[in-house]
Structure formats: C-alpha cells, structure tokens
CSV table of C-alpha atoms and ligand atoms in Angstrom, one decimal:
chain,number,residue,atom,x,y,z
A,218,MET,CA,9.2,17.0,43.5
A,219,SER,CA,6.9,14.1,44.7
A,220,PHE,CA,3.3,13.4,44.6
A,221,GLU,CA,3.0,14.2,48.1
A,222,GLU,CA,4.3,17.8,47.5
A,223,LEU,CA,1.7,18.4,44.8
A,224,GLY,CA,-0.9,18.3,47.6
A,225,LEU,CA,-2.7,15.1,46.7
A,226,VAL,CA,-4.8,13.5,49.3
A,227,PRO,CA,-3.7,10.1,50.8
A,228,GLU,CA,-6.3,8.0,48.8
A,229,LEU,CA,-4.8,9.3,45.6
A,230,LEU,CA,-1.2,9.0,46.9
A,231,SER,CA,-1.8,5.3,47.5
A,232,ALA,CA,-3.5,4.8,44.2
A,233,VAL,CA,-0.6,6.4,42.4
A,234,LYS,CA,1.8,4.2,44.4
A,235,LYS,CA,-0.1,1.1,43.6
A,236,GLN,CA,0.3,2.1,39.9
A,237,GLY,CA,4.2,2.0,40.6
A,238,TYR,CA,4.6,5.6,39.8
A,239,THR,CA,7.5,7.1,41.8
A,240,GLU,CA,7.4,10.6,40.7
A,241,PRO,CA,5.2,12.9,38.7
A,242,THR,CA,5.8,13.5,35.0
A,243,PRO,CA,6.4,17.0,34.0
A,244,ILE,CA,2.8,17.6,32.8
A,245,GLN,CA,1.5,16.2,36.2
A,246,LEU,CA,3.9,18.4,38.1
A,247,ARG,CA,2.6,21.5,36.3
A,248,ALA,CA,-1.1,20.7,35.8
A,249,ILE,CA,-2.1,19.0,39.2
A,250,PRO,CA,-1.4,22.1,41.5
A,251,LYS,CA,-3.2,24.5,39.0
A,252,VAL,CA,-6.2,22.2,38.5
A,253,LEU,CA,-6.4,21.9,42.3
A,254,GLU,CA,-6.4,25.6,42.5
A,255,GLY,CA,-9.6,25.7,40.3
A,256,ARG,CA,-7.8,27.2,37.3
A,257,ASP,CA,-8.5,26.5,33.7
A,258,ILE,CA,-5.8,24.8,31.6
A,259,LEU,CA,-4.6,24.9,28.2
A,260,ALA,CA,-2.0,22.0,27.8
A,261,GLY,CA,0.0,21.0,25.1
A,262,ALA,CA,0.8,17.3,25.7
A,263,GLN,CA,0.8,14.1,23.7
A,264,THR,CA,-0.2,10.5,24.7
A,265,GLY,CA,2.6,9.0,26.7
A,266,THR,CA,3.3,12.1,28.9
A,267,GLY,CA,1.0,11.0,31.7
A,268,LYS,CA,-1.6,13.5,30.7
A,269,THR,CA,-4.5,11.4,31.8
A,270,ALA,CA,-3.4,11.2,35.5
A,271,ALA,CA,-2.6,14.9,35.1
A,272,PHE,CA,-6.3,15.8,34.9
A,273,THR,CA,-7.8,12.7,36.6
A,274,LEU,CA,-6.0,12.9,39.9
A,275,PRO,CA,-6.9,16.5,40.7
A,276,MET,CA,-10.3,16.2,39.2
A,277,LEU,CA,-11.0,13.3,41.7
A,278,GLN,CA,-9.7,15.3,44.4
A,279,LEU,CA,-11.8,18.3,43.7
A,280,LEU,CA,-14.9,16.4,43.3
A,281,SER,CA,-14.4,14.5,46.6
A,282,SER,CA,-13.6,17.5,48.6
A,283,LYS,CA,-16.4,19.7,47.4
A,284,GLU,CA,-20.0,19.2,48.4
A,285,SER,CA,-21.9,18.2,45.3
A,286,ASN,CA,-24.4,20.6,44.3
A,287,ALA,CA,-25.7,18.2,41.8
A,288,ARG,CA,-28.9,16.7,43.0
A,289,GLY,CA,-29.9,13.3,41.9
A,290,ARG,CA,-28.3,12.0,38.7
A,291,ALA,CA,-26.5,15.1,37.4
A,292,VAL,CA,-23.0,14.7,36.1
A,293,ARG,CA,-20.3,16.7,38.0
A,294,ALA,CA,-17.2,16.0,35.7
A,295,LEU,CA,-17.4,15.5,31.9
A,296,VAL,CA,-14.4,14.2,29.9
A,297,LEU,CA,-14.8,14.3,26.1
A,298,THR,CA,-12.5,12.3,24.0
A,299,PRO,CA,-12.2,11.8,20.2
A,300,THR,CA,-12.4,8.0,20.2
A,301,ARG,CA,-14.0,5.1,21.9
A,302,GLU,CA,-10.6,3.7,22.4
A,303,LEU,CA,-9.4,6.9,24.3
A,304,ALA,CA,-12.7,7.0,26.3
A,305,ALA,CA,-12.3,3.4,27.5
A,306,GLN,CA,-8.6,4.1,28.5
A,307,VAL,CA,-9.5,7.4,30.3
A,308,GLY,CA,-12.5,5.8,31.9
A,309,GLU,CA,-10.4,2.9,33.2
A,310,SER,CA,-7.9,5.4,34.7
A,311,VAL,CA,-10.7,7.3,36.4
A,312,ALA,CA,-11.9,4.1,37.9
A,313,THR,CA,-8.4,2.9,38.9
A,314,TYR,CA,-7.2,6.2,40.5
A,315,GLY,CA,-10.6,6.7,42.0
A,316,LYS,CA,-11.0,3.6,43.9
A,317,GLY,CA,-11.7,4.5,47.5
A,318,MET,CA,-12.8,7.9,46.5
A,319,HIS,CA,-16.6,7.2,46.7
A,320,LEU,CA,-17.2,8.6,43.3
A,321,ASN,CA,-19.1,7.0,40.5
A,322,SER,CA,-18.0,7.1,36.9
A,323,THR,CA,-19.0,5.5,33.6
A,324,ILE,CA,-18.1,5.8,30.0
A,325,VAL,CA,-20.4,6.3,27.1
A,326,TYR,CA,-19.5,5.9,23.4
A,327,GLY,CA,-21.1,4.8,20.0
A,328,GLY,CA,-21.1,1.6,18.3
A,329,VAL,CA,-22.4,-0.3,21.4
A,330,GLY,CA,-25.8,-0.8,22.8
A,331,ILE,CA,-27.2,2.4,24.5
A,332,ASN,CA,-29.4,0.8,27.0
A,333,PRO,CA,-26.8,-0.3,29.5
A,334,GLN,CA,-25.4,3.2,29.3
A,335,LYS,CA,-28.8,4.6,30.1
A,336,GLN,CA,-29.0,2.4,33.1
A,337,LYS,CA,-25.7,3.4,34.4
A,338,LEU,CA,-26.5,7.1,34.0
A,339,ARG,CA,-29.9,6.5,35.7
A,340,GLN,CA,-28.1,5.2,38.7
A,341,GLY,CA,-26.1,8.5,39.1
A,342,VAL,CA,-22.7,9.4,37.8
A,343,ASP,CA,-20.2,11.8,39.1
A,344,ILE,CA,-17.7,11.5,36.4
A,345,LEU,CA,-18.8,10.9,32.7
A,346,VAL,CA,-16.2,9.9,30.1
A,347,ALA,CA,-17.9,10.2,26.6
A,348,THR,CA,-17.3,10.6,22.9
A,349,PRO,CA,-19.3,13.5,21.5
A,350,GLY,CA,-21.8,11.8,19.2
A,351,ARG,CA,-23.1,9.3,21.7
A,352,LEU,CA,-23.2,11.9,24.4
A,353,LEU,CA,-25.6,13.9,22.3
A,354,ASP,CA,-27.7,11.0,21.6
A,355,HIS,CA,-28.1,10.6,25.4
A,356,ALA,CA,-28.6,14.3,25.8
A,357,GLY,CA,-31.4,14.1,23.0
A,358,GLN,CA,-33.1,11.4,24.9
A,359,LYS,CA,-32.8,13.3,28.1
A,360,THR,CA,-30.9,10.4,29.8
A,361,VAL,CA,-28.0,12.4,30.8
A,362,ASN,CA,-28.2,15.7,32.8
A,363,LEU,CA,-25.3,18.0,32.1
A,364,SER,CA,-26.6,21.1,33.6
A,365,LYS,CA,-24.5,20.7,36.8
A,366,VAL,CA,-21.1,20.0,35.3
A,367,GLU,CA,-18.3,21.5,37.4
A,368,ILE,CA,-15.4,20.4,35.5
A,369,LEU,CA,-15.1,19.9,31.7
A,370,VAL,CA,-12.0,18.2,30.1
A,371,LEU,CA,-11.4,18.0,26.4
A,372,ASP,CA,-8.8,15.4,25.8
A,373,GLU,CA,-6.9,15.3,22.6
A,374,ALA,CA,-8.9,18.3,21.4
A,375,ASP,CA,-7.0,18.7,18.2
A,376,ARG,CA,-8.0,15.2,17.2
A,377,MET,CA,-11.7,16.0,17.9
A,378,LEU,CA,-11.5,18.9,15.7
A,379,ASP,CA,-9.8,17.0,12.9
A,380,MET,CA,-12.5,14.4,13.2
A,381,GLY,CA,-15.1,17.0,12.7
A,382,PHE,CA,-16.5,17.2,16.2
A,383,ILE,CA,-16.5,21.0,16.5
A,384,HIS,CA,-20.3,21.2,16.0
A,385,ASP,CA,-21.0,18.5,18.4
A,386,ILE,CA,-18.7,20.1,20.9
A,387,LYS,CA,-20.4,23.4,20.6
A,388,ARG,CA,-23.8,21.7,21.0
A,389,ILE,CA,-22.5,20.0,24.3
A,390,LEU,CA,-21.1,23.3,25.6
A,391,LYS,CA,-24.6,24.7,25.4
A,392,LEU,CA,-25.8,22.1,27.7
A,393,LEU,CA,-23.3,22.9,30.4
A,394,PRO,CA,-23.6,25.6,33.1
A,395,SER,CA,-21.5,28.6,32.2
A,396,LYS,CA,-19.6,28.6,35.5
A,397,ARG,CA,-17.2,25.6,35.5
A,398,GLN,CA,-13.6,24.7,35.3
A,399,ASN,CA,-12.3,23.9,31.8
A,400,LEU,CA,-9.3,21.7,31.0
A,401,LEU,CA,-8.1,21.5,27.3
A,402,PHE,CA,-5.5,18.9,26.3
A,403,SER,CA,-4.1,19.0,22.8
A,404,ALA,CA,-1.0,17.6,21.1
A,405,THR,CA,-0.8,20.5,18.7
A,406,TYR,CA,-1.9,24.1,18.6
A,407,SER,CA,-3.6,25.3,15.4
A,408,LYS,CA,-5.7,28.3,14.7
A,409,GLU,CA,-8.8,26.1,15.3
A,410,ILE,CA,-7.6,25.0,18.7
A,411,LYS,CA,-6.7,28.5,19.7
A,412,ARG,CA,-10.3,29.7,18.6
A,413,LEU,CA,-11.8,26.9,20.6
A,414,ALA,CA,-9.6,27.7,23.6
A,415,ASP,CA,-10.4,31.4,23.4
A,416,GLY,CA,-14.1,30.7,23.6
A,417,LEU,CA,-13.8,28.3,26.4
A,418,LEU,CA,-11.1,29.0,28.8
A,419,HIS,CA,-11.0,31.8,31.3
A,420,ASN,CA,-7.5,33.0,32.1
A,421,PRO,CA,-6.0,29.6,31.5
A,422,GLU,CA,-2.7,28.3,32.7
A,423,LEU,CA,-0.6,27.5,29.6
A,424,ILE,CA,1.3,24.4,30.0
A,425,GLU,CA,3.4,22.8,27.3
A,426,VAL,CA,5.5,20.0,28.6
A,427,THR,CA,6.8,18.2,25.6
A,428,PRO,CA,7.9,20.1,22.7
A,429,ARG,CA,5.7,18.5,20.2
A,430,ASN,CA,8.6,16.5,18.9
A,431,THR,CA,10.0,14.6,21.7
A,432,ALA,CA,7.5,11.7,21.9
A,433,THR,CA,9.4,10.2,19.1
A,434,GLU,CA,12.5,9.1,20.6
A,435,LEU,CA,11.9,5.4,19.8
A,436,VAL,CA,11.5,6.4,16.2
A,437,THR,CA,14.5,6.1,13.9
A,438,GLN,CA,14.1,8.8,11.4
A,439,VAL,CA,15.7,8.7,8.0
A,440,VAL,CA,15.7,10.7,4.8
A,441,HIS,CA,16.1,9.1,1.4
A,442,PRO,CA,16.8,11.6,-1.1
A,443,VAL,CA,15.1,10.5,-4.4
A,444,GLY,CA,13.8,12.1,-7.6
A,445,LYS,CA,10.0,12.8,-7.6
A,446,THR,CA,9.4,10.5,-10.4
A,447,ARG,CA,11.1,7.5,-8.8
A,448,LYS,CA,9.6,7.6,-5.4
A,449,ARG,CA,7.2,4.8,-6.2
A,450,GLU,CA,9.8,2.6,-7.5
A,451,LEU,CA,11.9,3.2,-4.5
A,452,LEU,CA,9.0,2.6,-2.1
A,453,SER,CA,8.1,-0.7,-3.8
A,454,LYS,CA,11.7,-1.8,-3.5
A,455,LEU,CA,12.0,-0.8,0.2
A,456,ILE,CA,8.8,-2.7,1.1
A,457,THR,CA,9.7,-5.8,-0.9
A,458,ASP,CA,13.5,-6.0,-0.1
A,459,GLY,CA,12.8,-5.3,3.6
A,460,ASN,CA,9.9,-7.8,3.6
A,461,TRP,CA,7.8,-5.2,5.5
A,462,SER,CA,4.5,-6.6,6.4
A,463,GLN,CA,2.8,-3.4,7.7
A,464,VAL,CA,3.5,0.1,6.4
A,465,LEU,CA,1.6,3.3,6.7
A,466,VAL,CA,2.4,5.6,3.9
A,467,PHE,CA,1.5,9.3,3.8
A,468,THR,CA,0.7,11.3,0.7
A,469,ARG,CA,-0.4,15.0,0.7
A,470,THR,CA,-3.4,14.5,-1.5
A,471,LYS,CA,-6.5,12.2,-1.8
A,472,HIS,CA,-5.7,11.8,-5.5
A,473,GLY,CA,-2.1,11.0,-4.8
A,474,ALA,CA,-3.2,8.3,-2.2
A,475,ASN,CA,-5.5,6.6,-4.6
A,476,LYS,CA,-2.9,6.7,-7.4
A,477,LEU,CA,-0.1,5.3,-5.2
A,478,ALA,CA,-2.2,2.5,-3.8
A,479,LYS,CA,-3.1,1.4,-7.4
A,480,GLN,CA,0.5,1.7,-8.5
A,481,LEU,CA,1.9,-0.3,-5.5
A,482,THR,CA,-0.8,-3.1,-6.3
A,483,THR,CA,0.4,-3.2,-9.7
A,484,ASP,CA,4.0,-3.6,-8.5
A,485,GLY,CA,2.8,-6.5,-6.6
A,486,VAL,CA,2.6,-4.9,-3.2
A,487,SER,CA,-0.9,-5.1,-1.7
A,488,ALA,CA,-2.1,-1.5,-0.8
A,489,THR,CA,-5.4,0.3,-0.1
A,490,ALA,CA,-5.9,4.0,0.4
A,491,ILE,CA,-7.8,5.9,3.2
A,492,HIS,CA,-9.0,9.5,2.8
A,493,GLY,CA,-11.7,11.8,3.3
A,494,ASN,CA,-13.4,11.1,0.0
A,495,LYS,CA,-14.0,7.5,1.0
A,496,SER,CA,-17.2,6.5,2.8
A,497,GLN,CA,-17.0,5.6,6.3
A,498,SER,CA,-17.6,1.8,5.6
A,499,ALA,CA,-14.9,1.9,3.0
A,500,ARG,CA,-12.5,3.5,5.5
A,501,THR,CA,-13.4,1.0,8.1
A,502,LYS,CA,-12.9,-1.9,5.7
A,503,ALA,CA,-9.5,-0.5,4.6
A,504,LEU,CA,-8.3,-0.2,8.1
A,505,ALA,CA,-9.6,-3.5,9.2
A,506,ASP,CA,-7.9,-5.1,6.1
A,507,PHE,CA,-4.6,-3.4,7.0
A,508,LYS,CA,-4.9,-4.3,10.7
A,509,LYS,CA,-5.5,-8.0,10.0
A,510,GLY,CA,-2.6,-8.2,7.5
A,511,ALA,CA,-4.8,-8.7,4.4
A,512,VAL,CA,-3.1,-5.6,2.9
A,513,ARG,CA,0.6,-4.6,3.6
A,514,THR,CA,0.3,-1.0,2.8
A,515,LEU,CA,-2.2,1.7,3.8
A,516,VAL,CA,-1.8,5.0,2.0
A,517,ALA,CA,-3.4,7.8,3.9
A,518,THR,CA,-3.6,11.6,3.9
A,519,ASP,CA,-3.0,13.4,7.1
A,520,ILE,CA,-6.5,14.1,7.9
A,521,ALA,CA,-7.6,10.5,7.4
A,522,ALA,CA,-4.8,9.1,9.5
A,523,ARG,CA,-5.4,11.4,12.5
A,524,GLY,CA,-8.5,9.4,13.3
A,525,LEU,CA,-6.8,6.0,13.2
A,526,ASP,CA,-6.0,4.0,16.0
A,527,ILE,CA,-3.3,1.6,14.9
A,528,ASP,CA,-0.9,0.5,17.6
A,529,SER,CA,2.9,0.3,17.3
A,530,LEU,CA,3.3,0.3,13.5
A,531,PRO,CA,6.8,-0.8,12.6
A,532,HIS,CA,7.1,1.4,9.4
A,533,VAL,CA,5.8,4.8,8.5
A,534,VAL,CA,6.9,6.3,5.2
A,535,ASN,CA,6.4,9.9,4.1
A,536,PHE,CA,5.9,9.6,0.4
A,537,GLU,CA,5.8,13.4,0.4
A,538,LEU,CA,6.7,15.7,3.2
A,539,PRO,CA,3.8,17.6,4.7
A,540,HIS,CA,3.6,21.3,4.2
A,541,VAL,CA,2.9,21.8,7.9
A,542,PRO,CA,6.0,20.7,9.9
A,543,GLU,CA,3.9,19.5,12.9
A,544,ASP,CA,2.1,17.0,10.7
A,545,TYR,CA,5.5,15.3,10.3
A,546,VAL,CA,5.5,14.9,14.0
A,547,HIS,CA,2.0,13.5,13.9
A,548,ARG,CA,2.8,11.1,11.2
A,549,ILE,CA,5.9,9.6,12.6
A,550,GLY,CA,4.1,9.3,16.0
A,551,ARG,CA,2.2,6.5,14.4
A,552,THR,CA,5.3,4.3,15.0
A,553,GLY,CA,7.5,3.9,18.0
A,554,ARG,CA,4.5,3.6,20.3
A,555,ALA,CA,4.1,1.6,23.4
A,556,GLY,CA,7.9,1.1,23.7
A,557,VAL,CA,8.3,-0.6,20.4
A,558,GLU,CA,10.9,0.7,18.0
A,559,GLY,CA,9.7,2.1,14.7
A,560,ARG,CA,11.3,3.5,11.6
A,561,ALA,CA,10.1,6.6,9.8
A,562,LEU,CA,11.4,7.1,6.4
A,563,SER,CA,10.9,10.2,4.2
A,564,LEU,CA,11.3,10.1,0.5
A,565,VAL,CA,12.5,13.6,-0.3
A,566,SER,CA,12.9,15.1,-3.6
A,567,SER,CA,15.0,18.4,-4.3
A,568,GLU,CA,11.7,20.3,-4.5
A,569,GLU,CA,10.9,19.4,-0.9
A,570,ARG,CA,14.1,20.8,0.7
A,571,GLY,CA,12.3,23.8,2.1
A,572,GLN,CA,9.9,21.6,3.8
A,573,LEU,CA,12.6,19.3,5.2
A,574,SER,CA,14.3,22.4,6.5
A,575,SER,CA,11.3,23.5,8.4
A,576,ILE,CA,10.7,20.1,9.8
A,577,GLN,CA,14.4,19.9,11.1
A,578,ARG,CA,14.0,23.3,12.6
A,579,LEU,CA,11.0,22.1,14.5
A,580,LEU,CA,12.7,19.0,15.6
A,581,GLY,CA,15.7,20.9,16.6
A,582,ARG,CA,18.0,18.7,14.7
A,583,LYS,CA,18.9,17.1,11.4
A,584,ILE,CA,17.5,13.9,10.1
A,585,GLU,CA,19.9,11.3,9.0
A,586,VAL,CA,20.2,11.1,5.2
A,587,GLU,CA,20.7,7.5,3.7
A,588,ARG,CA,21.1,7.4,0.0
A,589,ILE,CA,19.9,4.3,-1.8
A,590,PRO,CA,22.3,3.5,-4.6
A,591,GLY,CA,20.7,4.1,-8.0
A,592,PHE,CA,17.9,6.2,-6.6
A,593,TYR,CA,19.4,9.5,-5.7
A,594,GLU,CA,18.6,12.2,-8.1
A,595,ASN,CA,21.4,12.6,-10.7
A,596,ASP,CA,23.1,9.8,-8.9
A,597,THR,CA,25.0,8.9,-12.0
A,598,PRO,CA,26.8,10.4,-13.6
A,599,SER,CA,28.1,12.7,-10.9
A,600,THR,CA,28.8,16.2,-11.5
A,601,PRO,CA,31.4,17.4,-9.0
A,602,GLY,CA,30.7,20.8,-7.5
A,603,THR,CA,26.9,20.8,-7.8
A,604,GLU,CA,24.9,21.2,-4.8
A,605,LYS,CA,22.5,18.5,-5.9
A,606,HIS,CA,25.1,15.9,-4.4
A,607,LEU,CA,25.2,17.3,-1.1
A,608,PRO,CA,23.3,16.0,1.9
A,609,PHE,CA,20.5,18.1,3.1
A,610,GLY,CA,21.7,20.9,5.2
A,611,GLU,CA,25.1,20.8,3.7
A,612,ARG,CA,24.6,23.4,1.1
A,613,ARG,CA,27.2,25.8,2.4
A,614,PHE,CA,29.7,23.8,0.4
A,615,LYS,CA,28.6,25.5,-2.8
A,616,LYS,CA,31.8,24.2,-4.5
A,617,THR,CA,33.3,20.9,-3.4
A,618,SER,CA,36.3,19.2,-4.5
A,619,GLY,CA,35.8,15.6,-6.0
A,620,ASP,CA,36.8,14.1,-2.6
A,621,GLN,CA,34.3,16.2,-0.6
A,622,ASN,CA,31.7,15.3,-3.0
A,623,ARG,CA,32.2,11.6,-2.8
A,624,ARG,CA,32.3,11.6,1.0
A,625,ASN,CA,29.0,13.8,1.2
A,626,LYS,CA,27.4,11.5,-1.4
A,627,TYR,CA,27.9,8.2,0.5
A,628,GLY,CA,28.4,9.5,3.9
A,629,GLY,CA,25.0,10.6,4.8
A,630,LYS,CA,25.7,9.9,8.5
A,631,ASP,CA,27.8,12.9,8.6
A,632,ASN,CA,24.5,14.8,8.9
A,633,ALA,CA,23.5,12.9,11.9
A,634,ARG,CA,26.6,13.6,13.8
A,635,GLY,CA,25.6,17.2,13.6
A,636,ARG,CA,28.5,18.4,11.4
A,637,LYS,CA,28.4,22.1,11.5
A,638,SER,CA,26.3,23.4,8.5
A,639,SER,CA,24.3,26.5,7.7
A,640,ARG,CA,20.7,26.4,7.1
A,641,SER,CA,19.9,25.4,3.7
A,642,ARG,CA,17.6,28.3,3.1
B,778,AMP,P1,-0.9,9.0,29.2
B,778,AMP,O1,-0.1,10.1,28.5
B,778,AMP,O2,-1.9,9.5,30.1
B,778,AMP,O3,-1.5,8.3,28.1
B,778,AMP,O4,0.0,8.0,30.1
B,778,AMP,C1,1.0,7.1,29.5
B,778,AMP,C2,1.4,6.1,30.4
B,778,AMP,O5,2.2,6.7,31.5
B,778,AMP,C3,0.4,5.4,31.1
B,778,AMP,O6,0.6,4.0,30.9
B,778,AMP,C4,0.5,5.7,32.5
B,778,AMP,O7,0.0,4.6,33.2
B,778,AMP,C5,1.8,6.1,32.8
B,778,AMP,N1,2.1,7.0,33.6
B,778,AMP,C6,1.3,8.1,34.0
B,778,AMP,N2,1.9,8.8,35.1
B,778,AMP,C7,3.1,8.1,35.4
B,778,AMP,C8,4.0,8.4,36.3
B,778,AMP,N3,4.0,9.5,37.1
B,778,AMP,N4,5.0,7.6,36.4
B,778,AMP,C9,5.2,6.6,35.6
B,778,AMP,N5,4.3,6.2,34.6
B,778,AMP,C10,3.2,7.1,34.5
C-alpha cells in the first residue's frame, strides 16, 4: 500500500517523497488511517520503525484540516518525550513534514535557557514537543496554555515511566482538556504502561508492529557459557584480547555493578558504574567519561541504562541475564543502532539456564553458543554423559556418547543452525 492510499493530503505526500520514502512502514500503515479517523492508539513500536512519522503525519493533517478552536496562543497538539534528544528529533520531524502546512511548532526541554522558549510560546504554537519537567516549568510560570490541546502523544512512554516521569505526566494530564485524542507509543508493555494506558486511552486501536525483538537484526548475539565465579575473569579477557574500546556491561544489581567496576579497574580495564544510587551528577560524569573514551567500560543496571542515549555501541555484555526477558531486548538494543553492526555477548552460568530459555522463547530462536576454551564450567576434566557439557537447549541428550559430547562441546554453532531440540525446561 502506498502513502496515497493512506489518505494523506498532497502537502504531506510531497514531504514524504522529499524524504525519499517510497512506501509506508508497517506502523505507518496501521497507525496513519486510525489516527486520521480520530481514534486513540496504543502502539508497541521501537525506534527505527518509523513511529515518528506514524503519528506526526496524521497529526499534521488533522490539525490543518480542522478549524482551530484554540484562540490566541493555546497549544493544539502536545508531544511528550522522555529525553531532550528525542524531543529535538521529533521536533525536527514535525518541522520537516509540516513544511507548507501553515502550522507552527516548537520544542521545549530542560538544560537550556527558558526565555527563548517563552518567546516562541508567546508567538503562538500549534504543535509543542516537550520533555515533562520543562513543560511543567512553563505551565507553572503560565507561559504555556494547554487547555485547548486536541491531540496528545506520549512517545517512548515506557522510558518516561522508567525515568520516573509518571507524576509529571499526571500533573500535565490535569492541565489538558478531557476531550482529546491520545496516542501512546511504547517499546514495551508492562503493568505500569497498561495502567497508564487504561487511565488515558478511550477504546484504543492496538497496534504492535515489531515484535519487541526484531529491531535487533544487526546485532550478533552470542552466549558464552561460564561458571559464575569466573565471569569477571572472562570479561576482562574478552575486553583486553579483543581490544574493545567501548563496552556497556549489564549487571542485575547496583551492588553488583559497583563491585564489577572496581574489579575490572583492578584488572587494568578502566571501568565506571552507573545506577540509581548514584547522584545525577555522578551519573552524568560517568556517562560523559564513557562517551569520550576516558573509560572503556560502563557497568550499568537496567533501569540506569534505560535513560542513556549512547549511539551505536559496538559491544554490549550481559554479565548476568535479566529476570525479565524483555530487558534482554532492551539491553542488546544499545548496540546495532543506526545501521552499525554490534555484538551482544551474554555470560551465562548454569544457574541462568531458565532465564536463557525464556529469552530464547521471546526471540523465537536460539542464541548461538560459543565456548571460550578454559572458561566453560567443568571444561576439564570432561565427564561424558553429563548434561553440563551440552549446549543450551540441547538437554534432550541426557546421555551422550563420547563423540556426541565432544561435538556438542566445541560445536556451539550447531545450536544456531537450529538443530532440533526440545525445550530445556
Ligand atoms: P523512527 O522510528 O521514527 O525513529 O524512524 C526511523 C527512521 O526511519 C528515520 O530515520 C526516518 O526518517 C525513517 N523513516 C520513517 N518512515 C520511513 C519510510 N516510510 N520509509 C523509509 N524510511 C522511513
């Protein structure tokens, strides 16, 4: 189906053409007609799916086709984003697609002077892209009028919740008129997202375009089986031998992150930790050091990492697998961005087989197993016939001959070729 068939007006069709888009992406195909109908939307879509255009194009069309009931300077469409970077990106898309639509837009976020933003808002803005904190500053100073908002978009809502914006969002919602169209985009669904959606959306159209795992095609995923107590040693070796200059390592706990960063430093691999117990300034410094290459390794917990904007990391390591399989997808999504290939390695001990199975179930496939000689649990001496020597997912061979055992032990790639195997649980 083409953009024309989606019912977009000529101005938008030519904007899309100018961008070089020849056909709509799946989220655009599903969302654009529904938004144009005025429906609320709950969309599961990650960055890279074309989600920005999926809400921006129909939003522009609706605003330009309807007579504004907003007198003066009231905002007609509000897009909330978790980060400044995303706000800037979305604001840019609004401006690009909306050229020739006679609608005004602006972006407000924190960390920069508020006065130029006030001036823009005073001039009158149809579409406002904002991060929650700064928007509330404006609301508090009465420099923005949200009482006429017709369309509300929450972009990357899961990230907003992870970053602790729920109270800000609730305060913002109170400033909006109750009758409006709501579009909620989130890469993942959690209880919190469901609660937010339930309180916000009216009979929403549910759209999930990418199963949460497909944005990861550019990521080479590998499992290194290793005993729990030898993970750190293996990690140091991988970083050193591979001469990795930038690696993001995930641990499950804050304490674990601190401990690992210290140990890596002792091993001669510069490292710093980032997690919720650290002050904002300590986190900012850790991230800045990592970005500029002053430290090679950033050890992070899931929550801390969600708020990070780090582009195209070459290496992500799961020092411990997450308990929630979706977090695995989030973690590895930190690499393989912007068309750059990345590697995601998981150091998996036998205790974590259950978690690995759940992750593989979510992905719909097995992750390649690669054994690092000398690091696999019970690597030597080998005990033929024990399950421990089998690659993950190969546990149906409860008893193996010596030959099978050897092949399994060194031929981890068997797994990737999808050899028939039963679930390990
Ligand atoms: P997003 O998921 O909104 O961050 O978009 C990801 C990238 O896809 C952006 O660089 C867009 O410019 C691009 N994009 C959006 N829609 C299309 C399309 N229909 N065809 C090709 N590229 C697109």
